[in-house]
Amino acid sequence: EAGVAQSPRYKIIEKRQSVAFWCNPISGHATLYWYQQILGQGPKLLIQFQNNGVVDDSQLPKDRFSAERLKGVDSTLKIQPAKLEDSAVYLCASSLAGTGAYEQYFGPGTRLTVT
Amino acid sequence: QQQVKQSPQSLIVQKGGISIINCAYENTAFDYFPWYQQFPGKGPALLIAIRPDVSEKKEGRFTISFNKSAKQFSLHIMDSQPGDSATYFCAASIVAYKYIFGTGTRLKVLA
């Protein structure tokens, strides 16, 4: 079974530029999550999708971050404009719906450096 | 109340020894407690998980001990190996399967 795919793996941008990350979840997983992991900290949930719909985006800085999940499969997370404090690893995870949603499977992440 | 406090921040164990990582929580609504293992440059991988109606769960060399009254849970790694050297995160899940992660423990097992 293929795991969660993410691209790019690394990205370096200057502050005020924009950036986009892509995620392809495990086939059949209805729930998709985006996390931000700052160096030395645990992952923090940014947004959670159930199929096409947003379940929780309470910790997403909506003035600069946006995310979409078209057709209930792939998802993109965008930052515009980026700030220095956005430097982090952005992790995508997916899970089944219902009680299977407890087990989340993570991708390798995209390491973003904002200079 | 949504926090999960994890300790220690780092841990060094001799090969063959027992590694113990502790987590504590406040919110009694948490209903699922997973442990994740993360190697450098990789995403976290689910290691083992427990629900609050069980006091202990064992999978191979990994055991979760859960103390509901104290609102604490811990990961024990028996016969620790150099390949276990990684960062370990505890987490707690609340309604809608939202994870709150601990701050992580960097484990180093000496050969």
JSON list of C-alpha atoms in Angstrom, two decimals:
[
{"chain": "A", "resi": 1, "resn": "GLU", "atom": "CA", "xyz": [0.00, 0.00, 0.00]},
{"chain": "A", "resi": 2, "resn": "ALA", "atom": "CA", "xyz": [1.45, 3.35, -1.02]},
{"chain": "A", "resi": 3, "resn": "GLY", "atom": "CA", "xyz": [1.84, 5.88, 1.76]},
{"chain": "A", "resi": 4, "resn": "VAL", "atom": "CA", "xyz": [0.98, 9.56, 1.90]},
{"chain": "A", "resi": 5, "resn": "ALA", "atom": "CA", "xyz": [2.87, 11.45, -0.80]},
{"chain": "A", "resi": 6, "resn": "GLN", "atom": "CA", "xyz": [4.00, 15.04, -0.45]},
{"chain": "A", "resi": 7, "resn": "SER", "atom": "CA", "xyz": [5.87, 17.45, -2.68]},
{"chain": "A", "resi": 8, "resn": "PRO", "atom": "CA", "xyz": [8.11, 19.26, -2.78]},
{"chain": "A", "resi": 9, "resn": "ARG", "atom": "CA", "xyz": [10.29, 17.82, -0.03]},
{"chain": "A", "resi": 10, "resn": "TYR", "atom": "CA", "xyz": [12.19, 21.07, 0.48]},
{"chain": "A", "resi": 11, "resn": "LYS", "atom": "CA", "xyz": [11.46, 24.68, -0.36]},
{"chain": "A", "resi": 12, "resn": "ILE", "atom": "CA", "xyz": [13.39, 27.86, 0.31]},
{"chain": "A", "resi": 13, "resn": "ILE", "atom": "CA", "xyz": [11.67, 31.20, -0.30]},
{"chain": "A", "resi": 14, "resn": "GLU", "atom": "CA", "xyz": [12.07, 34.80, 0.73]},
{"chain": "A", "resi": 15, "resn": "LYS", "atom": "CA", "xyz": [9.62, 36.46, 3.07]},
{"chain": "A", "resi": 16, "resn": "ARG", "atom": "CA", "xyz": [6.55, 37.91, 1.40]},
{"chain": "A", "resi": 17, "resn": "GLN", "atom": "CA", "xyz": [6.75, 35.33, -1.38]},
{"chain": "A", "resi": 18, "resn": "SER", "atom": "CA", "xyz": [4.09, 32.66, -1.85]},
{"chain": "A", "resi": 19, "resn": "VAL", "atom": "CA", "xyz": [4.47, 28.89, -1.71]},
{"chain": "A", "resi": 20, "resn": "ALA", "atom": "CA", "xyz": [2.25, 25.86, -2.25]},
{"chain": "A", "resi": 21, "resn": "PHE", "atom": "CA", "xyz": [2.50, 22.31, -0.98]},
{"chain": "A", "resi": 22, "resn": "TRP", "atom": "CA", "xyz": [0.81, 19.26, -2.42]},
{"chain": "A", "resi": 23, "resn": "CYS", "atom": "CA", "xyz": [-0.45, 16.10, -0.72]},
{"chain": "A", "resi": 24, "resn": "ASN", "atom": "CA", "xyz": [-1.82, 12.84, -2.07]},
{"chain": "A", "resi": 25, "resn": "PRO", "atom": "CA", "xyz": [-3.34, 10.73, 0.73]},
{"chain": "A", "resi": 26, "resn": "ILE", "atom": "CA", "xyz": [-3.54, 6.98, 1.01]},
{"chain": "A", "resi": 27, "resn": "SER", "atom": "CA", "xyz": [-6.12, 5.61, -1.40]},
{"chain": "A", "resi": 28, "resn": "GLY", "atom": "CA", "xyz": [-9.54, 5.37, 0.23]},
{"chain": "A", "resi": 29, "resn": "HIS", "atom": "CA", "xyz": [-8.75, 7.68, 3.13]},
{"chain": "A", "resi": 30, "resn": "ALA", "atom": "CA", "xyz": [-11.57, 10.17, 3.47]},
{"chain": "A", "resi": 31, "resn": "THR", "atom": "CA", "xyz": [-9.93, 12.35, 6.10]},
{"chain": "A", "resi": 32, "resn": "LEU", "atom": "CA", "xyz": [-6.92, 14.52, 5.39]},
{"chain": "A", "resi": 33, "resn": "TYR", "atom": "CA", "xyz": [-4.93, 16.70, 7.79]},
{"chain": "A", "resi": 34, "resn": "TRP", "atom": "CA", "xyz": [-2.30, 19.39, 7.43]},
{"chain": "A", "resi": 35, "resn": "TYR", "atom": "CA", "xyz": [0.07, 19.90, 10.35]},
{"chain": "A", "resi": 36, "resn": "GLN", "atom": "CA", "xyz": [2.81, 22.44, 11.01]},
{"chain": "A", "resi": 37, "resn": "GLN", "atom": "CA", "xyz": [5.85, 21.13, 12.89]},
{"chain": "A", "resi": 38, "resn": "ILE", "atom": "CA", "xyz": [8.25, 23.78, 14.09]},
{"chain": "A", "resi": 39, "resn": "LEU", "atom": "CA", "xyz": [11.75, 22.53, 14.93]},
{"chain": "A", "resi": 40, "resn": "GLY", "atom": "CA", "xyz": [11.82, 20.93, 18.37]},
{"chain": "A", "resi": 41, "resn": "GLN", "atom": "CA", "xyz": [8.04, 20.83, 18.75]},
{"chain": "A", "resi": 42, "resn": "GLY", "atom": "CA", "xyz": [5.23, 18.40, 18.14]},
{"chain": "A", "resi": 43, "resn": "PRO", "atom": "CA", "xyz": [3.01, 18.72, 15.08]},
{"chain": "A", "resi": 44, "resn": "LYS", "atom": "CA", "xyz": [0.20, 21.26, 15.33]},
{"chain": "A", "resi": 45, "resn": "LEU", "atom": "CA", "xyz": [-3.01, 20.74, 13.37]},
{"chain": "A", "resi": 46, "resn": "LEU", "atom": "CA", "xyz": [-3.71, 23.46, 10.83]},
{"chain": "A", "resi": 47, "resn": "ILE", "atom": "CA", "xyz": [-6.72, 22.07, 9.01]},
{"chain": "A", "resi": 48, "resn": "GLN", "atom": "CA", "xyz": [-8.73, 18.86, 8.75]},
{"chain": "A", "resi": 49, "resn": "PHE", "atom": "CA", "xyz": [-10.81, 17.79, 5.75]},
{"chain": "A", "resi": 50, "resn": "GLN", "atom": "CA", "xyz": [-13.48, 15.11, 5.58]},
{"chain": "A", "resi": 51, "resn": "ASN", "atom": "CA", "xyz": [-13.83, 14.36, 1.87]},
{"chain": "A", "resi": 52, "resn": "ASN", "atom": "CA", "xyz": [-14.22, 17.84, 0.31]},
{"chain": "A", "resi": 53, "resn": "GLY", "atom": "CA", "xyz": [-15.41, 19.61, 3.44]},
{"chain": "A", "resi": 54, "resn": "VAL", "atom": "CA", "xyz": [-13.48, 21.36, 6.19]},
{"chain": "A", "resi": 55, "resn": "VAL", "atom": "CA", "xyz": [-13.97, 19.80, 9.63]},
{"chain": "A", "resi": 56, "resn": "ASP", "atom": "CA", "xyz": [-11.63, 22.03, 11.62]},
{"chain": "A", "resi": 57, "resn": "ASP", "atom": "CA", "xyz": [-9.56, 25.03, 10.55]},
{"chain": "A", "resi": 58, "resn": "SER", "atom": "CA", "xyz": [-9.54, 26.83, 13.88]},
{"chain": "A", "resi": 59, "resn": "GLN", "atom": "CA", "xyz": [-5.73, 27.02, 14.02]},
{"chain": "A", "resi": 60, "resn": "LEU", "atom": "CA", "xyz": [-5.18, 27.99, 10.38]},
{"chain": "A", "resi": 61, "resn": "PRO", "atom": "CA", "xyz": [-3.90, 31.60, 10.04]},
{"chain": "A", "resi": 62, "resn": "LYS", "atom": "CA", "xyz": [-6.50, 32.45, 7.44]},
{"chain": "A", "resi": 63, "resn": "ASP", "atom": "CA", "xyz": [-5.03, 35.82, 6.58]},
{"chain": "A", "resi": 64, "resn": "ARG", "atom": "CA", "xyz": [-2.11, 34.09, 4.89]},
{"chain": "A", "resi": 65, "resn": "PHE", "atom": "CA", "xyz": [-2.80, 30.35, 4.77]},
{"chain": "A", "resi": 66, "resn": "SER", "atom": "CA", "xyz": [-5.34, 28.61, 2.57]},
{"chain": "A", "resi": 67, "resn": "ALA", "atom": "CA", "xyz": [-6.04, 24.99, 1.77]},
{"chain": "A", "resi": 68, "resn": "GLU", "atom": "CA", "xyz": [-8.28, 23.10, -0.54]},
{"chain": "A", "resi": 69, "resn": "ARG", "atom": "CA", "xyz": [-9.13, 19.51, -1.26]},
{"chain": "A", "resi": 70, "resn": "LEU", "atom": "CA", "xyz": [-10.74, 19.18, -4.64]},
{"chain": "A", "resi": 71, "resn": "LYS", "atom": "CA", "xyz": [-12.64, 15.98, -5.49]},
{"chain": "A", "resi": 72, "resn": "GLY", "atom": "CA", "xyz": [-11.96, 14.64, -2.02]},
{"chain": "A", "resi": 73, "resn": "VAL", "atom": "CA", "xyz": [-8.50, 13.30, -2.86]},
{"chain": "A", "resi": 74, "resn": "ASP", "atom": "CA", "xyz": [-5.44, 15.51, -3.33]},
{"chain": "A", "resi": 75, "resn": "SER", "atom": "CA", "xyz": [-4.95, 18.64, -1.30]},
{"chain": "A", "resi": 76, "resn": "THR", "atom": "CA", "xyz": [-2.87, 21.80, -1.55]},
{"chain": "A", "resi": 77, "resn": "LEU", "atom": "CA", "xyz": [-1.79, 24.13, 1.23]},
{"chain": "A", "resi": 78, "resn": "LYS", "atom": "CA", "xyz": [-0.77, 27.66, 0.26]},
{"chain": "A", "resi": 79, "resn": "ILE", "atom": "CA", "xyz": [1.00, 30.41, 2.16]},
{"chain": "A", "resi": 80, "resn": "GLN", "atom": "CA", "xyz": [0.80, 33.95, 0.81]},
{"chain": "A", "resi": 81, "resn": "PRO", "atom": "CA", "xyz": [2.68, 36.01, 1.85]},
{"chain": "A", "resi": 82, "resn": "ALA", "atom": "CA", "xyz": [5.17, 33.96, 3.85]},
{"chain": "A", "resi": 83, "resn": "LYS", "atom": "CA", "xyz": [6.73, 35.21, 7.07]},
{"chain": "A", "resi": 84, "resn": "LEU", "atom": "CA", "xyz": [9.95, 34.16, 8.75]},
{"chain": "A", "resi": 85, "resn": "GLU", "atom": "CA", "xyz": [7.99, 32.35, 11.48]},
{"chain": "A", "resi": 86, "resn": "ASP", "atom": "CA", "xyz": [6.41, 30.08, 8.85]},
{"chain": "A", "resi": 87, "resn": "SER", "atom": "CA", "xyz": [9.71, 28.19, 8.61]},
{"chain": "A", "resi": 88, "resn": "ALA", "atom": "CA", "xyz": [8.71, 24.66, 9.61]},
{"chain": "A", "resi": 89, "resn": "VAL", "atom": "CA", "xyz": [7.97, 21.20, 8.29]},
{"chain": "A", "resi": 90, "resn": "TYR", "atom": "CA", "xyz": [4.49, 20.89, 6.85]},
{"chain": "A", "resi": 91, "resn": "LEU", "atom": "CA", "xyz": [3.09, 17.42, 7.32]},
{"chain": "A", "resi": 92, "resn": "CYS", "atom": "CA", "xyz": [0.13, 15.89, 5.58]},
{"chain": "A", "resi": 93, "resn": "ALA", "atom": "CA", "xyz": [-1.67, 12.95, 7.15]},
{"chain": "A", "resi": 94, "resn": "SER", "atom": "CA", "xyz": [-4.67, 10.88, 6.19]},
{"chain": "A", "resi": 95, "resn": "SER", "atom": "CA", "xyz": [-7.01, 8.42, 7.84]},
{"chain": "A", "resi": 96, "resn": "LEU", "atom": "CA", "xyz": [-10.13, 6.44, 7.21]},
{"chain": "A", "resi": 97, "resn": "ALA", "atom": "CA", "xyz": [-13.49, 7.89, 8.16]},
{"chain": "A", "resi": 98, "resn": "GLY", "atom": "CA", "xyz": [-15.42, 6.84, 11.25]},
{"chain": "A", "resi": 99, "resn": "THR", "atom": "CA", "xyz": [-13.62, 4.99, 14.02]},
{"chain": "A", "resi": 100, "resn": "GLY", "atom": "CA", "xyz": [-10.73, 4.30, 11.64]},
{"chain": "A", "resi": 101, "resn": "ALA", "atom": "CA", "xyz": [-9.98, 8.00, 11.75]},
{"chain": "A", "resi": 102, "resn": "TYR", "atom": "CA", "xyz": [-8.14, 7.48, 15.01]},
{"chain": "A", "resi": 103, "resn": "GLU", "atom": "CA", "xyz": [-5.13, 6.06, 13.11]},
{"chain": "A", "resi": 104, "resn": "GLN", "atom": "CA", "xyz": [-3.46, 8.82, 11.17]},
{"chain": "A", "resi": 105, "resn": "TYR", "atom": "CA", "xyz": [-0.73, 8.10, 8.64]},
{"chain": "A", "resi": 106, "resn": "PHE", "atom": "CA", "xyz": [1.79, 10.82, 7.93]},
{"chain": "A", "resi": 107, "resn": "GLY", "atom": "CA", "xyz": [3.70, 11.75, 4.82]},
{"chain": "A", "resi": 108, "resn": "PRO", "atom": "CA", "xyz": [7.42, 12.67, 4.85]},
{"chain": "A", "resi": 109, "resn": "GLY", "atom": "CA", "xyz": [6.67, 16.39, 5.05]},
{"chain": "A", "resi": 110, "resn": "THR", "atom": "CA", "xyz": [7.83, 19.49, 3.22]},
{"chain": "A", "resi": 111, "resn": "ARG", "atom": "CA", "xyz": [10.57, 21.46, 4.92]},
{"chain": "A", "resi": 112, "resn": "LEU", "atom": "CA", "xyz": [10.00, 25.17, 4.33]},
{"chain": "A", "resi": 113, "resn": "THR", "atom": "CA", "xyz": [12.70, 27.74, 5.00]},
{"chain": "A", "resi": 114, "resn": "VAL", "atom": "CA", "xyz": [11.70, 31.41, 4.79]},
{"chain": "A", "resi": 115, "resn": "THR", "atom": "CA", "xyz": [14.65, 33.82, 4.56]},
{"chain": "B", "resi": 1, "resn": "GLN", "atom": "CA", "xyz": [-6.57, 22.19, 29.16]},
{"chain": "B", "resi": 2, "resn": "GLN", "atom": "CA", "xyz": [-5.84, 21.08, 25.64]},
{"chain": "B", "resi": 3, "resn": "GLN", "atom": "CA", "xyz": [-2.16, 20.52, 26.35]},
{"chain": "B", "resi": 4, "resn": "VAL", "atom": "CA", "xyz": [-0.30, 17.25, 26.56]},
{"chain": "B", "resi": 5, "resn": "LYS", "atom": "CA", "xyz": [2.86, 17.55, 28.63]},
{"chain": "B", "resi": 6, "resn": "GLN", "atom": "CA", "xyz": [5.70, 15.21, 27.72]},
{"chain": "B", "resi": 7, "resn": "SER", "atom": "CA", "xyz": [8.92, 14.40, 29.57]},
{"chain": "B", "resi": 8, "resn": "PRO", "atom": "CA", "xyz": [11.83, 14.05, 29.43]},
{"chain": "B", "resi": 9, "resn": "GLN", "atom": "CA", "xyz": [12.89, 16.26, 26.54]},
{"chain": "B", "resi": 10, "resn": "SER", "atom": "CA", "xyz": [15.81, 13.95, 25.82]},
{"chain": "B", "resi": 11, "resn": "LEU", "atom": "CA", "xyz": [16.88, 10.52, 27.00]},
{"chain": "B", "resi": 12, "resn": "ILE", "atom": "CA", "xyz": [20.05, 8.47, 26.68]},
{"chain": "B", "resi": 13, "resn": "VAL", "atom": "CA", "xyz": [19.83, 4.74, 27.33]},
{"chain": "B", "resi": 14, "resn": "GLN", "atom": "CA", "xyz": [22.32, 1.91, 27.04]},
{"chain": "B", "resi": 15, "resn": "LYS", "atom": "CA", "xyz": [21.62, -0.87, 24.58]},
{"chain": "B", "resi": 16, "resn": "GLY", "atom": "CA", "xyz": [19.41, -3.48, 26.26]},
{"chain": "B", "resi": 17, "resn": "GLY", "atom": "CA", "xyz": [18.05, -1.01, 28.78]},
{"chain": "B", "resi": 18, "resn": "ILE", "atom": "CA", "xyz": [14.50, 0.24, 29.32]},
{"chain": "B", "resi": 19, "resn": "SER", "atom": "CA", "xyz": [13.46, 3.60, 27.90]},
{"chain": "B", "resi": 20, "resn": "ILE", "atom": "CA", "xyz": [10.56, 5.32, 29.65]},
{"chain": "B", "resi": 21, "resn": "ILE", "atom": "CA", "xyz": [8.76, 8.41, 28.34]},
{"chain": "B", "resi": 22, "resn": "ASN", "atom": "CA", "xyz": [5.93, 10.04, 30.22]},
{"chain": "B", "resi": 23, "resn": "CYS", "atom": "CA", "xyz": [2.95, 12.17, 29.22]},
{"chain": "B", "resi": 24, "resn": "ALA", "atom": "CA", "xyz": [0.25, 13.92, 31.20]},
{"chain": "B", "resi": 25, "resn": "TYR", "atom": "CA", "xyz": [-3.00, 15.53, 30.18]},
{"chain": "B", "resi": 26, "resn": "GLU", "atom": "CA", "xyz": [-5.79, 17.57, 31.76]},
{"chain": "B", "resi": 27, "resn": "ASN", "atom": "CA", "xyz": [-8.81, 17.16, 29.53]},
{"chain": "B", "resi": 28, "resn": "THR", "atom": "CA", "xyz": [-10.77, 14.04, 30.50]},
{"chain": "B", "resi": 29, "resn": "ALA", "atom": "CA", "xyz": [-12.57, 14.16, 27.15]},
{"chain": "B", "resi": 30, "resn": "PHE", "atom": "CA", "xyz": [-9.50, 12.74, 25.42]},
{"chain": "B", "resi": 31, "resn": "ASP", "atom": "CA", "xyz": [-10.37, 9.24, 24.31]},
{"chain": "B", "resi": 32, "resn": "TYR", "atom": "CA", "xyz": [-7.42, 7.87, 22.34]},
{"chain": "B", "resi": 33, "resn": "PHE", "atom": "CA", "xyz": [-3.71, 8.05, 23.15]},
{"chain": "B", "resi": 34, "resn": "PRO", "atom": "CA", "xyz": [-1.23, 7.15, 20.40]},
{"chain": "B", "resi": 35, "resn": "TRP", "atom": "CA", "xyz": [2.54, 7.20, 20.41]},
{"chain": "B", "resi": 36, "resn": "TYR", "atom": "CA", "xyz": [4.41, 8.19, 17.27]},
{"chain": "B", "resi": 37, "resn": "GLN", "atom": "CA", "xyz": [8.05, 7.55, 16.32]},
{"chain": "B", "resi": 38, "resn": "GLN", "atom": "CA", "xyz": [9.83, 10.01, 14.05]},
{"chain": "B", "resi": 39, "resn": "PHE", "atom": "CA", "xyz": [13.22, 9.57, 12.40]},
{"chain": "B", "resi": 40, "resn": "PRO", "atom": "CA", "xyz": [15.09, 12.58, 11.00]},
{"chain": "B", "resi": 41, "resn": "GLY", "atom": "CA", "xyz": [13.68, 13.68, 7.66]},
{"chain": "B", "resi": 42, "resn": "LYS", "atom": "CA", "xyz": [10.66, 11.40, 7.97]},
{"chain": "B", "resi": 43, "resn": "GLY", "atom": "CA", "xyz": [7.06, 11.89, 9.01]},
{"chain": "B", "resi": 44, "resn": "PRO", "atom": "CA", "xyz": [5.82, 10.50, 12.33]},
{"chain": "B", "resi": 45, "resn": "ALA", "atom": "CA", "xyz": [4.85, 6.81, 12.24]},
{"chain": "B", "resi": 46, "resn": "LEU", "atom": "CA", "xyz": [2.22, 5.29, 14.51]},
{"chain": "B", "resi": 47, "resn": "LEU", "atom": "CA", "xyz": [3.89, 3.00, 17.02]},
{"chain": "B", "resi": 48, "resn": "ILE", "atom": "CA", "xyz": [1.22, 1.93, 19.47]},
{"chain": "B", "resi": 49, "resn": "ALA", "atom": "CA", "xyz": [-2.00, 3.38, 20.88]},
{"chain": "B", "resi": 50, "resn": "ILE", "atom": "CA", "xyz": [-4.36, 2.87, 23.81]},
{"chain": "B", "resi": 51, "resn": "ARG", "atom": "CA", "xyz": [-7.88, 3.82, 24.85]},
{"chain": "B", "resi": 52, "resn": "PRO", "atom": "CA", "xyz": [-8.71, 4.96, 28.40]},
{"chain": "B", "resi": 53, "resn": "ASP", "atom": "CA", "xyz": [-10.66, 1.81, 29.27]},
{"chain": "B", "resi": 54, "resn": "VAL", "atom": "CA", "xyz": [-7.43, -0.23, 29.18]},
{"chain": "B", "resi": 55, "resn": "SER", "atom": "CA", "xyz": [-4.57, 0.13, 31.68]},
{"chain": "B", "resi": 56, "resn": "GLU", "atom": "CA", "xyz": [-1.82, -1.44, 29.61]},
{"chain": "B", "resi": 57, "resn": "LYS", "atom": "CA", "xyz": [-1.13, -2.45, 26.03]},
{"chain": "B", "resi": 58, "resn": "LYS", "atom": "CA", "xyz": [1.89, -4.32, 24.79]},
{"chain": "B", "resi": 59, "resn": "GLU", "atom": "CA", "xyz": [3.16, -4.78, 21.25]},
{"chain": "B", "resi": 60, "resn": "GLY", "atom": "CA", "xyz": [6.51, -6.50, 21.01]},
{"chain": "B", "resi": 61, "resn": "ARG", "atom": "CA", "xyz": [9.08, -4.46, 22.93]},
{"chain": "B", "resi": 62, "resn": "PHE", "atom": "CA", "xyz": [6.73, -1.47, 23.25]},
{"chain": "B", "resi": 63, "resn": "THR", "atom": "CA", "xyz": [4.27, -1.07, 26.12]},
{"chain": "B", "resi": 64, "resn": "ILE", "atom": "CA", "xyz": [1.87, 1.73, 26.99]},
{"chain": "B", "resi": 65, "resn": "SER", "atom": "CA", "xyz": [0.88, 2.09, 30.63]},
{"chain": "B", "resi": 66, "resn": "PHE", "atom": "CA", "xyz": [-2.21, 4.20, 31.25]},
{"chain": "B", "resi": 67, "resn": "ASN", "atom": "CA", "xyz": [-3.30, 5.69, 34.58]},
{"chain": "B", "resi": 68, "resn": "LYS", "atom": "CA", "xyz": [-6.73, 7.22, 34.11]},
{"chain": "B", "resi": 69, "resn": "SER", "atom": "CA", "xyz": [-7.07, 8.61, 37.64]},
{"chain": "B", "resi": 70, "resn": "ALA", "atom": "CA", "xyz": [-3.69, 10.36, 37.43]},
{"chain": "B", "resi": 71, "resn": "LYS", "atom": "CA", "xyz": [-4.31, 11.41, 33.82]},
{"chain": "B", "resi": 72, "resn": "GLN", "atom": "CA", "xyz": [-0.93, 10.08, 32.83]},
{"chain": "B", "resi": 73, "resn": "PHE", "atom": "CA", "xyz": [0.36, 7.58, 30.31]},
{"chain": "B", "resi": 74, "resn": "SER", "atom": "CA", "xyz": [3.81, 6.34, 29.46]},
{"chain": "B", "resi": 75, "resn": "LEU", "atom": "CA", "xyz": [5.73, 4.46, 26.80]},
{"chain": "B", "resi": 76, "resn": "HIS", "atom": "CA", "xyz": [8.16, 1.75, 27.84]},
{"chain": "B", "resi": 77, "resn": "ILE", "atom": "CA", "xyz": [10.66, 0.41, 25.32]},
{"chain": "B", "resi": 78, "resn": "MET", "atom": "CA", "xyz": [12.14, -2.84, 26.58]},
{"chain": "B", "resi": 79, "resn": "ASP", "atom": "CA", "xyz": [15.56, -4.08, 25.43]},
{"chain": "B", "resi": 80, "resn": "SER", "atom": "CA", "xyz": [16.23, -0.74, 23.74]},
{"chain": "B", "resi": 81, "resn": "GLN", "atom": "CA", "xyz": [18.27, -0.94, 20.54]},
{"chain": "B", "resi": 82, "resn": "PRO", "atom": "CA", "xyz": [20.34, 1.64, 18.63]},
{"chain": "B", "resi": 83, "resn": "GLY", "atom": "CA", "xyz": [17.70, 1.45, 15.87]},
{"chain": "B", "resi": 84, "resn": "ASP", "atom": "CA", "xyz": [15.18, 2.82, 18.35]},
{"chain": "B", "resi": 85, "resn": "SER", "atom": "CA", "xyz": [17.05, 6.13, 18.40]},
{"chain": "B", "resi": 86, "resn": "ALA", "atom": "CA", "xyz": [14.44, 8.62, 17.23]},
{"chain": "B", "resi": 87, "resn": "THR", "atom": "CA", "xyz": [12.07, 11.28, 18.50]},
{"chain": "B", "resi": 88, "resn": "TYR", "atom": "CA", "xyz": [8.94, 9.99, 20.20]},
{"chain": "B", "resi": 89, "resn": "PHE", "atom": "CA", "xyz": [5.71, 11.95, 20.45]},
{"chain": "B", "resi": 90, "resn": "CYS", "atom": "CA", "xyz": [2.72, 11.17, 22.59]},
{"chain": "B", "resi": 91, "resn": "ALA", "atom": "CA", "xyz": [-0.64, 12.50, 21.52]},
{"chain": "B", "resi": 92, "resn": "ALA", "atom": "CA", "xyz": [-4.21, 12.62, 22.68]},
{"chain": "B", "resi": 93, "resn": "SER", "atom": "CA", "xyz": [-7.27, 12.63, 20.50]},
{"chain": "B", "resi": 94, "resn": "ILE", "atom": "CA", "xyz": [-10.50, 14.41, 21.19]},
{"chain": "B", "resi": 95, "resn": "VAL", "atom": "CA", "xyz": [-13.82, 14.66, 19.37]},
{"chain": "B", "resi": 96, "resn": "ALA", "atom": "CA", "xyz": [-13.51, 14.54, 15.57]},
{"chain": "B", "resi": 97, "resn": "TYR", "atom": "CA", "xyz": [-10.20, 12.71, 15.85]},
{"chain": "B", "resi": 98, "resn": "LYS", "atom": "CA", "xyz": [-8.17, 15.83, 16.43]},
{"chain": "B", "resi": 99, "resn": "TYR", "atom": "CA", "xyz": [-4.69, 15.10, 17.77]},
{"chain": "B", "resi": 100, "resn": "ILE", "atom": "CA", "xyz": [-2.93, 17.20, 20.38]},
{"chain": "B", "resi": 101, "resn": "PHE", "atom": "CA", "xyz": [0.75, 16.28, 20.34]},
{"chain": "B", "resi": 102, "resn": "GLY", "atom": "CA", "xyz": [3.29, 16.43, 23.12]},
{"chain": "B", "resi": 103, "resn": "THR", "atom": "CA", "xyz": [6.56, 18.28, 22.61]},
{"chain": "B", "resi": 104, "resn": "GLY", "atom": "CA", "xyz": [8.58, 15.17, 21.85]},
{"chain": "B", "resi": 105, "resn": "THR", "atom": "CA", "xyz": [11.39, 13.15, 23.46]},
{"chain": "B", "resi": 106, "resn": "ARG", "atom": "CA", "xyz": [14.65, 12.64, 21.64]},
{"chain": "B", "resi": 107, "resn": "LEU", "atom": "CA", "xyz": [15.88, 9.13, 22.48]},
{"chain": "B", "resi": 108, "resn": "LYS", "atom": "CA", "xyz": [19.43, 8.00, 21.90]},
{"chain": "B", "resi": 109, "resn": "VAL", "atom": "CA", "xyz": [20.34, 4.37, 22.51]},
{"chain": "B", "resi": 110, "resn": "LEU", "atom": "CA", "xyz": [24.06, 3.80, 22.92]},
{"chain": "B", "resi": 111, "resn": "ALA", "atom": "CA", "xyz": [25.56, 0.71, 21.31]}
]
